[in-house]
Coordinates of C-alpha atoms and ligand atoms in Angstrom, one line a residue:
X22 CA 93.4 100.9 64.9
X23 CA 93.4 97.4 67.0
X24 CA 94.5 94.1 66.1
X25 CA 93.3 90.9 66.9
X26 CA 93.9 87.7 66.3
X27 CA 90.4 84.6 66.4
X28 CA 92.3 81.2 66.7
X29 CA 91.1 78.4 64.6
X30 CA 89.9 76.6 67.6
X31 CA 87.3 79.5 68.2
X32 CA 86.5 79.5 64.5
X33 CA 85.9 76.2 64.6
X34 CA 83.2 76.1 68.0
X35 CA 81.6 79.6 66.8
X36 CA 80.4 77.2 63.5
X37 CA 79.8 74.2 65.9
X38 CA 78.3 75.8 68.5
X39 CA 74.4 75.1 69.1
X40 CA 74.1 76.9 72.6
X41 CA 75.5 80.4 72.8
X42 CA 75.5 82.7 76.1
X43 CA 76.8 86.3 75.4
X44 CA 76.8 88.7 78.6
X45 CA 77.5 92.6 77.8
X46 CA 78.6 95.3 79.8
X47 CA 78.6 99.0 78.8
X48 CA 81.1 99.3 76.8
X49 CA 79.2 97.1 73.8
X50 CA 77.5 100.9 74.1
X51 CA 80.1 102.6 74.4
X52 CA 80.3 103.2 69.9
X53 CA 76.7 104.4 70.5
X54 CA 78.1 107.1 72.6
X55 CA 76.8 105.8 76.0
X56 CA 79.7 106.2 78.4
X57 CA 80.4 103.5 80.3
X58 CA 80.6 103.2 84.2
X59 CA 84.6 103.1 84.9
X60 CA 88.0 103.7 83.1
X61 CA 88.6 107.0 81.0
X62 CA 85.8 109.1 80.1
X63 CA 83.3 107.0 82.6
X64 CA 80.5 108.3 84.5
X65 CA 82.1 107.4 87.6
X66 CA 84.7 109.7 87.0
X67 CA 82.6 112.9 87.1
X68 CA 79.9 111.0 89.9
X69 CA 80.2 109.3 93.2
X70 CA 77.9 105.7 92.7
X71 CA 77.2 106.0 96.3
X72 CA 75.4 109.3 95.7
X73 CA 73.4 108.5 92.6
X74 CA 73.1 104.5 92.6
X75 CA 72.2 103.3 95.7
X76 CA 68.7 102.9 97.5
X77 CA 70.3 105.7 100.1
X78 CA 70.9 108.0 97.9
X79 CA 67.8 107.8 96.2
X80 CA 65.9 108.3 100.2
X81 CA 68.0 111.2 100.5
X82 CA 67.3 113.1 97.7
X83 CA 65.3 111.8 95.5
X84 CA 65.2 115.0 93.0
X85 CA 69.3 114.8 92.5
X86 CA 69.1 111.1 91.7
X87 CA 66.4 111.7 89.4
X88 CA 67.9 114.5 87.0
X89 CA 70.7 112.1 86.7
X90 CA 69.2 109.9 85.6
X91 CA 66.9 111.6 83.4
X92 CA 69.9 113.3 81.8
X93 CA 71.0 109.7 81.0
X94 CA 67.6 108.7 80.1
X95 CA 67.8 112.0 77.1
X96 CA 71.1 110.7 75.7
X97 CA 69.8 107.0 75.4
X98 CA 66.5 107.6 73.6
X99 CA 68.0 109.0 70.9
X100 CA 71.0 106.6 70.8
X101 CA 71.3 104.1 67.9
X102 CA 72.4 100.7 68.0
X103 CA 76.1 100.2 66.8
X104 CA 77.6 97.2 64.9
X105 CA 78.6 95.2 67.7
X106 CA 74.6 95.5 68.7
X107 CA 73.6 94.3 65.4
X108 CA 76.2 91.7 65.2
X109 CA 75.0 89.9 68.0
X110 CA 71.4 90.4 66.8
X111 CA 72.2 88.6 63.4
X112 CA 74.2 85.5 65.1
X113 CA 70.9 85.1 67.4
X114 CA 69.4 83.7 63.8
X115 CA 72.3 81.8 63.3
X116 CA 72.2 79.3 66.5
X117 CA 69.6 77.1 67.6
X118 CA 69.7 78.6 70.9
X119 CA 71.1 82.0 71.3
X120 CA 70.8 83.7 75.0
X121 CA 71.6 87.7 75.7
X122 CA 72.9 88.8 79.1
X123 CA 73.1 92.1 79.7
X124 CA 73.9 95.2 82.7
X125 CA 73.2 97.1 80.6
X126 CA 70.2 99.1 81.5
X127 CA 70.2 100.9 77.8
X128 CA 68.1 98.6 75.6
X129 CA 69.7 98.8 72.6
X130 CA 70.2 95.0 72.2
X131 CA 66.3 94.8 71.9
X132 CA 66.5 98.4 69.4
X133 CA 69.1 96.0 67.0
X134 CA 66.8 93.0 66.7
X135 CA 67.9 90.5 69.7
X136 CA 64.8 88.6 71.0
X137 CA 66.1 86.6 73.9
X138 CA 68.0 89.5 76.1
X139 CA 68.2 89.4 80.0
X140 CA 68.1 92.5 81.3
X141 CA 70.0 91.8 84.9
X142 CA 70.2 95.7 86.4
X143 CA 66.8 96.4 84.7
X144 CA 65.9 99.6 82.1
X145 CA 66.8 103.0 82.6
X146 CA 63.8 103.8 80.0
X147 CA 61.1 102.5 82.7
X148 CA 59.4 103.9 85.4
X149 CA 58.6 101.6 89.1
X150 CA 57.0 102.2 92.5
X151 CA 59.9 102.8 95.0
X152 CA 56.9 101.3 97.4
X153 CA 54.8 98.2 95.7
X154 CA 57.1 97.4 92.9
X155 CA 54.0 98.7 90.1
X156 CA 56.0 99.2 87.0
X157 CA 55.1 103.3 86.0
X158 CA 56.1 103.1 82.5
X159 CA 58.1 106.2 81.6
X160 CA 56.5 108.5 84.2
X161 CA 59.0 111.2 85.2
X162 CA 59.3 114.5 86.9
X163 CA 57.8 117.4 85.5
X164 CA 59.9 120.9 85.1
X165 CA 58.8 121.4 88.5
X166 CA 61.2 118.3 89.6
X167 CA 57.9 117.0 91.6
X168 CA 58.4 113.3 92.0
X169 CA 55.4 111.4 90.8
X170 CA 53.3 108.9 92.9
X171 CA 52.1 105.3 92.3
X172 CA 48.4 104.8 93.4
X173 CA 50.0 103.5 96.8
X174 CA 51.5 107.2 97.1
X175 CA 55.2 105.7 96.5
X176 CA 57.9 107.6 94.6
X177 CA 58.3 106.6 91.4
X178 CA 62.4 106.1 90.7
X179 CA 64.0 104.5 87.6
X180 CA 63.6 100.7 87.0
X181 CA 67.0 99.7 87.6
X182 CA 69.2 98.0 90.3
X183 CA 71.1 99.9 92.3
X184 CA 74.0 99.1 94.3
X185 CA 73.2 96.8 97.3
X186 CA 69.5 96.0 95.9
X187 CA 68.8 92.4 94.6
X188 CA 68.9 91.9 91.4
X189 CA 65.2 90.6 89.9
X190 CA 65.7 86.8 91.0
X191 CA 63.6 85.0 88.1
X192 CA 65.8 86.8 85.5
X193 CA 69.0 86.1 87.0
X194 CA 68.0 82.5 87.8
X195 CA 67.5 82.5 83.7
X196 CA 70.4 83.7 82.9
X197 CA 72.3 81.4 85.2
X198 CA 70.7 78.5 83.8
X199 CA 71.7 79.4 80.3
X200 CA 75.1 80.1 81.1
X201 CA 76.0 76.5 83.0
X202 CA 73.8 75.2 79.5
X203 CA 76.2 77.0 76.9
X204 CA 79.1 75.4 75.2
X205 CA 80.4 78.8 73.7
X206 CA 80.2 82.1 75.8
X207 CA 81.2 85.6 75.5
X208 CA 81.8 88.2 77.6
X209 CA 81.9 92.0 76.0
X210 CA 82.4 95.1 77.4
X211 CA 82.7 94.5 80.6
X212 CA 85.3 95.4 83.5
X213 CA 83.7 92.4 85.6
X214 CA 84.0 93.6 88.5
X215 CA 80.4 93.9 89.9
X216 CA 78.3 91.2 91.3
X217 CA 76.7 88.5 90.6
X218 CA 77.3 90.0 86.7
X219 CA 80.9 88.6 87.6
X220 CA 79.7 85.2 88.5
X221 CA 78.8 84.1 84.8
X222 CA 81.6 83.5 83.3
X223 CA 83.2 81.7 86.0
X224 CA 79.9 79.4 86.3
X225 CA 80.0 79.0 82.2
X226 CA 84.4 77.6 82.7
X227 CA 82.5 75.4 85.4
X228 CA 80.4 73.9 83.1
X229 CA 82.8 73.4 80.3
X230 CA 81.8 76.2 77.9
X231 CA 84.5 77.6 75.4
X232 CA 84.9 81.2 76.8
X233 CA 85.6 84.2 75.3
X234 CA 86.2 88.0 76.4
X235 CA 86.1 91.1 73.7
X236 CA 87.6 94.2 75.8
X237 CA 89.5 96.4 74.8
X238 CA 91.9 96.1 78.1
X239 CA 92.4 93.6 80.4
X240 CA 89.7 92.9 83.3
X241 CA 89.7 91.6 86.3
X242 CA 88.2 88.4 84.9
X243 CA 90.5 88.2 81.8
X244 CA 92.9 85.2 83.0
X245 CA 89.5 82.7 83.1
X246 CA 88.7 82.7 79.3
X247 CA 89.6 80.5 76.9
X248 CA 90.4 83.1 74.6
X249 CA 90.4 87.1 74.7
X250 CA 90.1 89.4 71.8
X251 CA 91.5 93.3 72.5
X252 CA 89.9 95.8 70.8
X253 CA 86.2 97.6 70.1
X254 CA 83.4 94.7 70.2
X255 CA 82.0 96.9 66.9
X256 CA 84.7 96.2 65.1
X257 CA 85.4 92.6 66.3
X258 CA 81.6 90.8 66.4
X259 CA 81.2 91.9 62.8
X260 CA 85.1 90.4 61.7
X261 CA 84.0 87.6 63.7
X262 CA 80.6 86.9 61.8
X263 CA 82.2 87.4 58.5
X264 CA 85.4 85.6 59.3
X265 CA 83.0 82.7 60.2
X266 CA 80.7 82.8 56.8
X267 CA 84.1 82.9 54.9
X268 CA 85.7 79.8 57.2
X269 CA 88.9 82.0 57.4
X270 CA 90.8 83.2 60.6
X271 CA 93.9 84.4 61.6
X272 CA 95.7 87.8 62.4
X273 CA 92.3 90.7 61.5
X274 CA 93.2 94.4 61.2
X275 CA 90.6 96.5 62.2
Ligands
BJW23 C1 84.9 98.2 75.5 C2 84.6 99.2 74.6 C3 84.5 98.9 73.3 C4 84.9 100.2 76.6 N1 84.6 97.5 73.0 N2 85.0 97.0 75.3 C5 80.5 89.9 95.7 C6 81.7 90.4 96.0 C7 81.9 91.7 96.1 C8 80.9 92.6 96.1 C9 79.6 92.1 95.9 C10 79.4 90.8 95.7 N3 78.1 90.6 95.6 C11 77.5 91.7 95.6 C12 78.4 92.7 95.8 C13 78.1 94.2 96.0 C14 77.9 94.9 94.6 C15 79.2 94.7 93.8 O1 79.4 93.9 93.0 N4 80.1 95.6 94.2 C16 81.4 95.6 93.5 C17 81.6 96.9 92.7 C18 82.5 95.5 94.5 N5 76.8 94.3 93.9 C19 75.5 94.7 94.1 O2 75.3 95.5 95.0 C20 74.4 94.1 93.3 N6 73.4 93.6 94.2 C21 73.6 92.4 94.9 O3 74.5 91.6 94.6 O4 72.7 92.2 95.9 C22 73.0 91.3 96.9 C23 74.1 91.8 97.8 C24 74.2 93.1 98.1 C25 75.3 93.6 98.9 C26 76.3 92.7 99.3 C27 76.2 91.3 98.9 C28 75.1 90.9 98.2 C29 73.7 95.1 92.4 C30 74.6 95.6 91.4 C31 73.9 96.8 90.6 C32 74.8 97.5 89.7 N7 74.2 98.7 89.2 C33 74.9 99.5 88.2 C34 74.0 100.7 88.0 C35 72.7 100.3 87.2 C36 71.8 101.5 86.9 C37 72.5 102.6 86.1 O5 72.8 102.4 84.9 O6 72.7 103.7 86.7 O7 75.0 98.7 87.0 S1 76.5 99.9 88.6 C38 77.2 99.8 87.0 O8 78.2 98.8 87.0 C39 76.0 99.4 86.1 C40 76.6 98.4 85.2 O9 75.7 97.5 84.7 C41 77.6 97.7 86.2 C42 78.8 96.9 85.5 O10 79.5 97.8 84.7 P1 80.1 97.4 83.3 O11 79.0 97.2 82.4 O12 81.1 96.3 83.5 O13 80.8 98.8 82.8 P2 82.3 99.3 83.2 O14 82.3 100.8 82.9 O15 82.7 98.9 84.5 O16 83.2 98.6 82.1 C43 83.1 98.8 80.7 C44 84.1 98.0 80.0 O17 84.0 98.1 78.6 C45 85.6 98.4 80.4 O18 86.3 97.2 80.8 C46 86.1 98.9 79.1 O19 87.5 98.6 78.8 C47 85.3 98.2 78.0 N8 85.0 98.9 76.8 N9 84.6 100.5 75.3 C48 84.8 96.6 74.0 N10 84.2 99.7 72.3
ZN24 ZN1 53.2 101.7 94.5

């Protein structure tokens, strides 16, 4: 059980709102069944990042990095979008301009219905050239473990940003632009603690947006927002939705 409380001020600028910036983080995944990077029950518990996430590791043995994430890749196909997911795919009707951030690398926004999504650490689900870049589709390794080859004769590795790699600059240019654009943003599900990610919502307060973080502990990050709601963002972004189409807020027992 959590409880939670949505001011009237927030009612009021969710119904007002015309340009909405929502950034996610794993744990908007996490009702899927997708574990999320840190905390209890994260993946960095049971792995070391700097021996499955970074470029180094994936030079140094490629094979190790790969049937992790191809592990990952298994649980993630067959995972289904939760309520929070869908929640945030309905409100993107509801707004005249609706932007998705996301780390995550899952695409389940996209499985639920949302059209405008960011991807900033890329898509576990996709294949690219260690080498040239040349996107591989979902070209893995075999039984065999061989790791497959671009035309160029690069490895192929997961599509996703590892630790100490840029992030892909014409999305994260988007997605800063839309942030300092929004009047209303939301942070969910994530600890904030990795870079840029972390910038956003600092750059949305900057730019005068109402903000608004759905964790379900405090994050580095929490003391910036206007607002923060404690408890399961697939319990909450449905309340939230409702509680708007009914003009009602208050104390909400989930
Ligand atoms: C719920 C819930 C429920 C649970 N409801 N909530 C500036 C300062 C310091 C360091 C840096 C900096 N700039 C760059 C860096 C270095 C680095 C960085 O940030 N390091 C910090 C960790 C210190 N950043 C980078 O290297 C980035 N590149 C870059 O900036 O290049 C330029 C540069 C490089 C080096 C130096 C300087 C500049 C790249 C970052 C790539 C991140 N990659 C990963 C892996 C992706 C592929 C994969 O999936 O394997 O991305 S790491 C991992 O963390 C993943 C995530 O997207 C990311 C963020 O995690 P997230 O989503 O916040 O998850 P969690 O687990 O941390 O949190 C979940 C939250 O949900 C928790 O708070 C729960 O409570 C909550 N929750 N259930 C609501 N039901
Ligand atoms: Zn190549």
């Amino acid at each position: 059980m959590s409880q939670w409380r949505m001011s009237p001020e927030l009612l009021e600028r969710f119904r007002t709102a015309t340009t909405v910036v929502v950034l996610t983080g794993a744990g908007i995944s996490a009702e899927s069944g997708i574990p999320t990077f840190r905390g209890d029950g994260g993946l960095w518990r049971s792995f070391r990042p700097e021996e499955l996430a970074t470029p180094e590791a994936f030079h140094r043995n490629p094979r190790l990095v790969w049937e992790w994430y191809m592990s990952r890749r298994e649980l993630i196909m067959t995972a289904m979008p939760n309520p929070g997911h869908l929640a945030l795919a309905e409100w993107e009707n509801l707004v005249p301009s609706f932007t998705l951030v996301t780390q995550n690398v899952d695409g389940l926004h996209r499985k639920a219905g949302s059209r405008n999504v960011f991807e900033l650490h890329g898509n576990i689900l996709r294949s690219r050239c260690d080498d040239c870049g040349a996107l591989l589709g979902g070209t893995a390794p075999g039984t065999d473990g061989a790791i497959p080859r671009c035309s160029c004769g690069g490895m192929a590795r997961p599509d996703v940003v590892l630790f100490g790699e840029l992030l892909p600059s014409d999305v994260l240019q988007k997605a800063e632009e839309a942030v300092a654009g929004a009047d209303l943003f939301f942070s969910i599900g994530t600890s904030s603690v990795v870079y840029p990610a972390a910038d956003l919502p600092r750059i949305a307060t900057r730019h005068g947006a109402f903000t608004v973080e759905i964790n379900l502990i405090p994050t580095e990050l929490s003391d910036i927002f206007d607002e923060t709601l404690r408890g399961p963002s697939g319990q909450i972004l449905p309340a939230i939705l409702a509680a708007a189409a009914l003009g009602m807020s208050g104390a909400v027992t989930c």
